[in-house]
Structures are given as C-alpha cells and as structure tokens.
PDB file of C-alpha atoms in Angstrom:
ATOM      1  CA  UNK A  95      22.769  -1.412 -11.869  1.00 32.00           C
ATOM      2  CA  UNK A  96      22.566  -5.097 -10.929  1.00 32.00           C
ATOM      3  CA  UNK A  97      19.198  -6.782 -11.356  1.00 33.00           C
ATOM      4  CA  UNK A  98      17.929  -9.325  -8.820  1.00 31.00           C
ATOM      5  CA  UNK A  99      14.462 -10.797  -8.362  1.00 34.00           C
ATOM      6  CA  UNK A 100      14.478 -10.335  -4.592  1.00 31.00           C
ATOM      7  CA  UNK A 101      16.901  -7.909  -3.066  1.00 35.00           C
ATOM      8  CA  UNK A 102      17.513  -7.802   0.682  1.00 35.00           C
ATOM      9  CA  UNK A 103      20.386  -5.353   0.634  1.00 34.00           C
ATOM     10  CA  UNK A 104      22.348  -2.863  -1.338  1.00 29.00           C
ATOM     11  CA  UNK A 105      25.026  -3.389  -3.951  1.00 33.00           C
ATOM     12  CA  UNK A 106      26.841  -0.072  -4.357  1.00 34.00           C
ATOM     13  CA  UNK A 107      23.707   1.656  -3.051  1.00 37.00           C
ATOM     14  CA  UNK A 108      21.578   0.513  -6.013  1.00 38.00           C
ATOM     15  CA  UNK A 109      18.421  -1.524  -5.616  1.00 36.00           C
ATOM     16  CA  UNK A 110      16.361  -3.132  -8.325  1.00 38.00           C
ATOM     17  CA  UNK A 111      13.162  -4.946  -7.419  1.00 40.00           C
ATOM     18  CA  UNK A 112      11.093  -7.133  -9.651  1.00 40.00           C
ATOM     19  CA  UNK A 113       7.336  -6.871  -9.082  1.00 42.00           C
ATOM     20  CA  UNK A 114       6.363 -10.580  -8.891  1.00 43.00           C
ATOM     21  CA  UNK A 115       2.769  -9.915  -9.953  1.00 41.00           C
ATOM     22  CA  UNK A 116       3.220  -7.614 -12.918  1.00 39.00           C
ATOM     23  CA  UNK A 117       6.809  -8.398 -13.900  1.00 38.00           C
ATOM     24  CA  UNK A 118       7.600  -4.668 -13.879  1.00 42.00           C
ATOM     25  CA  UNK A 119      10.776  -3.145 -12.515  1.00 42.00           C
ATOM     26  CA  UNK A 120      10.541  -1.024  -9.415  1.00 59.00           C
ATOM     27  CA  UNK A 121      13.666   0.986  -8.688  1.00 81.00           C
ATOM     28  CA  UNK A 122      12.456   3.060  -5.737  1.00 92.00           C
ATOM     29  CA  UNK A 123      12.110   1.581  -2.271  1.00 94.00           C
ATOM     30  CA  UNK A 124      10.806   3.177   0.936  1.00 96.00           C
ATOM     31  CA  UNK A 125      13.560   4.798   2.982  1.00 96.00           C
ATOM     32  CA  UNK A 126      11.309   6.043   5.780  1.00 96.00           C
ATOM     33  CA  UNK A 127       7.657   6.018   6.773  1.00 96.00           C
ATOM     34  CA  UNK A 128       6.378   8.540   9.291  1.00 96.00           C
ATOM     35  CA  UNK A 129       2.978   9.431  10.671  1.00 95.00           C
ATOM     36  CA  UNK A 130       1.396  12.698   9.644  1.00 95.00           C
ATOM     37  CA  UNK A 131      -1.136  13.324  12.363  1.00 92.00           C
ATOM     38  CA  UNK A 132      -3.473  10.539  13.409  1.00 88.00           C
ATOM     39  CA  UNK A 133      -4.797   9.552  10.005  1.00 93.00           C
ATOM     40  CA  UNK A 134      -1.966   9.760   7.437  1.00 96.00           C
ATOM     41  CA  UNK A 135       1.521   8.501   6.625  1.00 96.00           C
ATOM     42  CA  UNK A 136       4.364  10.008   4.609  1.00 97.00           C
ATOM     43  CA  UNK A 137       6.719   7.738   2.674  1.00 97.00           C
ATOM     44  CA  UNK A 138      10.149   8.976   1.611  1.00 97.00           C
ATOM     45  CA  UNK A 139      11.431   6.967  -1.376  1.00 97.00           C
ATOM     46  CA  UNK A 140      14.988   6.158  -2.416  1.00 96.00           C
ATOM     47  CA  UNK A 141      14.513   8.149  -5.652  1.00 96.00           C
ATOM     48  CA  UNK A 142      13.778  11.331  -3.668  1.00 96.00           C
ATOM     49  CA  UNK A 143      10.014  11.239  -4.168  1.00 97.00           C
ATOM     50  CA  UNK A 144       7.701  11.704  -1.183  1.00 97.00           C
ATOM     51  CA  UNK A 145       4.154  10.351  -1.094  1.00 97.00           C
ATOM     52  CA  UNK A 146       1.467  11.066   1.481  1.00 97.00           C
ATOM     53  CA  UNK A 147      -1.390   8.642   2.021  1.00 97.00           C
ATOM     54  CA  UNK A 148      -4.355   9.110   4.295  1.00 96.00           C
ATOM     55  CA  UNK A 149      -5.770   6.024   5.948  1.00 96.00           C
ATOM     56  CA  UNK A 150      -9.043   6.602   4.089  1.00 94.00           C
ATOM     57  CA  UNK A 151      -7.317   6.730   0.661  1.00 96.00           C
ATOM     58  CA  UNK A 152      -5.326   3.591   1.418  1.00 96.00           C
ATOM     59  CA  UNK A 153      -8.415   1.772   2.661  1.00 95.00           C
ATOM     60  CA  UNK A 154     -10.375   2.818  -0.443  1.00 94.00           C
ATOM     61  CA  UNK A 155      -7.527   1.577  -2.660  1.00 95.00           C
ATOM     62  CA  UNK A 156      -7.202  -1.775  -0.870  1.00 96.00           C
ATOM     63  CA  UNK A 157      -6.307  -4.385  -3.495  1.00 95.00           C
ATOM     64  CA  UNK A 158      -7.539  -7.463  -1.615  1.00 95.00           C
ATOM     65  CA  UNK A 159     -10.116  -9.777  -3.211  1.00 93.00           C
ATOM     66  CA  UNK A 160     -12.875  -8.815  -0.752  1.00 92.00           C
ATOM     67  CA  UNK A 161     -12.478  -5.094  -1.441  1.00 92.00           C
ATOM     68  CA  UNK A 162     -12.304  -5.637  -5.199  1.00 90.00           C
ATOM     69  CA  UNK A 163     -15.591  -7.571  -5.054  1.00 89.00           C
ATOM     70  CA  UNK A 164     -17.228  -4.828  -2.963  1.00 86.00           C
ATOM     71  CA  UNK A 165     -16.107  -2.208  -5.484  1.00 84.00           C
ATOM     72  CA  UNK A 166     -17.616  -4.202  -8.357  1.00 85.00           C
ATOM     73  CA  UNK A 167     -20.922  -4.448  -6.482  1.00 78.00           C
ATOM     74  CA  UNK A 168     -21.053  -0.706  -5.755  1.00 67.00           C
ATOM     75  CA  UNK A 169     -22.136   0.080  -9.295  1.00 59.00           C
ATOM     76  CA  UNK A 170     -25.596  -1.235  -8.447  1.00 61.00           C
ATOM     77  CA  UNK A 171     -27.783   1.165  -6.511  1.00 60.00           C
ATOM     78  CA  UNK A 172     -28.322   0.011  -2.918  1.00 60.00           C
ATOM     79  CA  UNK A 173     -31.861  -0.934  -1.942  1.00 69.00           C
ATOM     80  CA  UNK A 174     -31.315   0.101   1.679  1.00 74.00           C
ATOM     81  CA  UNK A 175     -29.239   2.633   3.566  1.00 79.00           C
ATOM     82  CA  UNK A 176     -25.860   1.214   4.640  1.00 73.00           C
ATOM     83  CA  UNK A 177     -25.336   0.411   8.310  1.00 79.00           C
ATOM     84  CA  UNK A 178     -21.977   1.323   9.850  1.00 73.00           C
ATOM     85  CA  UNK A 179     -20.307  -0.696  12.585  1.00 75.00           C
ATOM     86  CA  UNK A 180     -18.876   1.159  15.590  1.00 75.00           C
ATOM     87  CA  UNK A 181     -15.353   0.790  14.118  1.00 67.00           C
ATOM     88  CA  UNK A 182     -16.488   2.195  10.749  1.00 70.00           C
ATOM     89  CA  UNK A 183     -18.094   5.228  12.417  1.00 74.00           C
ATOM     90  CA  UNK A 184     -14.799   6.291  14.051  1.00 81.00           C
ATOM     91  CA  UNK A 185     -12.071   8.162  12.151  1.00 88.00           C
ATOM     92  CA  UNK A 186     -10.044   5.579  10.218  1.00 93.00           C
ATOM     93  CA  UNK A 187      -6.428   5.118  11.267  1.00 94.00           C
ATOM     94  CA  UNK A 188      -3.551   2.850  10.310  1.00 95.00           C
ATOM     95  CA  UNK A 189      -2.919   0.460  13.196  1.00 94.00           C
ATOM     96  CA  UNK A 190      -0.034  -1.520  11.714  1.00 95.00           C
ATOM     97  CA  UNK A 191       2.273  -1.855   8.726  1.00 95.00           C
ATOM     98  CA  UNK A 192       4.518  -4.818   8.170  1.00 95.00           C
ATOM     99  CA  UNK A 193       6.723  -5.588   5.192  1.00 96.00           C
ATOM    100  CA  UNK A 194       5.874  -8.520   2.940  1.00 96.00           C
ATOM    101  CA  UNK A 195       9.010  -9.673   1.204  1.00 93.00           C
ATOM    102  CA  UNK A 196      10.778  -6.826  -0.545  1.00 93.00           C
ATOM    103  CA  UNK A 197       7.830  -5.559  -2.565  1.00 95.00           C
ATOM    104  CA  UNK A 198       4.810  -4.716  -0.375  1.00 96.00           C
ATOM    105  CA  UNK A 199       3.332  -3.807   3.004  1.00 97.00           C
ATOM    106  CA  UNK A 200       0.446  -5.465   4.754  1.00 97.00           C
ATOM    107  CA  UNK A 201      -1.536  -2.654   6.381  1.00 96.00           C
ATOM    108  CA  UNK A 202      -3.934  -3.077   9.306  1.00 96.00           C
ATOM    109  CA  UNK A 203      -6.675  -0.482   9.722  1.00 95.00           C
ATOM    110  CA  UNK A 204      -8.681   0.579  12.773  1.00 93.00           C
ATOM    111  CA  UNK A 205     -11.857  -0.864  11.213  1.00 91.00           C
ATOM    112  CA  UNK A 206     -10.296  -4.328  11.590  1.00 92.00           C
ATOM    113  CA  UNK A 207      -9.409  -4.819   7.915  1.00 94.00           C
ATOM    114  CA  UNK A 208      -5.896  -6.171   7.345  1.00 96.00           C
ATOM    115  CA  UNK A 209      -5.839  -8.466   4.324  1.00 95.00           C
ATOM    116  CA  UNK A 210      -4.547  -6.093   1.633  1.00 95.00           C
ATOM    117  CA  UNK A 211      -0.998  -6.223   0.279  1.00 97.00           C
ATOM    118  CA  UNK A 212      -0.006  -2.745  -0.877  1.00 97.00           C
ATOM    119  CA  UNK A 213       2.824  -3.099  -3.396  1.00 96.00           C
ATOM    120  CA  UNK A 214       5.599  -0.509  -3.470  1.00 96.00           C
ATOM    121  CA  UNK A 215       4.661   0.383  -7.060  1.00 95.00           C
ATOM    122  CA  UNK A 216       1.136   1.335  -5.920  1.00 96.00           C
ATOM    123  CA  UNK A 217       2.338   3.277  -2.879  1.00 97.00           C
ATOM    124  CA  UNK A 218       4.924   5.113  -5.000  1.00 97.00           C
ATOM    125  CA  UNK A 219       2.439   6.103  -7.717  1.00 93.00           C
ATOM    126  CA  UNK A 220       0.846   9.540  -7.831  1.00 77.00           C
ATOM    127  CA  UNK A 221      -2.583   9.469  -6.267  1.00 70.00           C
TER     128      UNK A 221
END
C-alpha cells in the first residue's frame, strides 16, 4: 500500500489517508452514502463495513467548539427549563453533507447548525 498525506484518487485500488488532527492512519473511505428514511444515513465503507447514523446521534456527537462547550456546561444542573426554538421542536434531519478535503464531511442540520467537521474516523467508528 502506498502512503500519501492527502489522496484524491486510487493507486491500484488502495487508499491510505492520514488524519491531519490525530496523525492516525485511516484506511477506509466512504464509497456511498444513502438516506435511510427522513432522519438517518447509511455509509458503506471501502473496507466493507456499513455504519448507520441518525441525525440526532450525529448532532449529539458534533465535534465543533460550540457543541463541545455546551456539553461541558451540561454537567451543571439547569436553573430553568430549557426553551426550544421552532426548528429544535421539529424532527431533526440532515439537510446537507459536503466533503472537506479527503478526511471529513461538513454536515448541515435542520436546526440550522452546520459548523461541525465529522472526520471519517469518527463516522467509521462503532457507535
């Protein structure tokens, strides 16, 4: 297998991606992404693995700085009941997915959130 930091194509059908954040190898890449109903996606990986993610699980796992800060603050008990916006009260869906380089997807959700970069290694991992 040939190693490259950023791979746009195939060399003899083998891909090797370097995770720029964690410096870990990632051999599997998405081959197809399909919708599963209104609120989930199924990703078929080059290593034969299939993962299914609901919009709610992806949104809860969002790695962006804002979501990480919110998660840290959740350990404190809220003084008041939370108020939901109209978008938050509706069933959460994935509105868009666009590739970022050769290592992640930027996912836009129906609640308006779209700043998370979901790395292939995270999307490939068992949930």
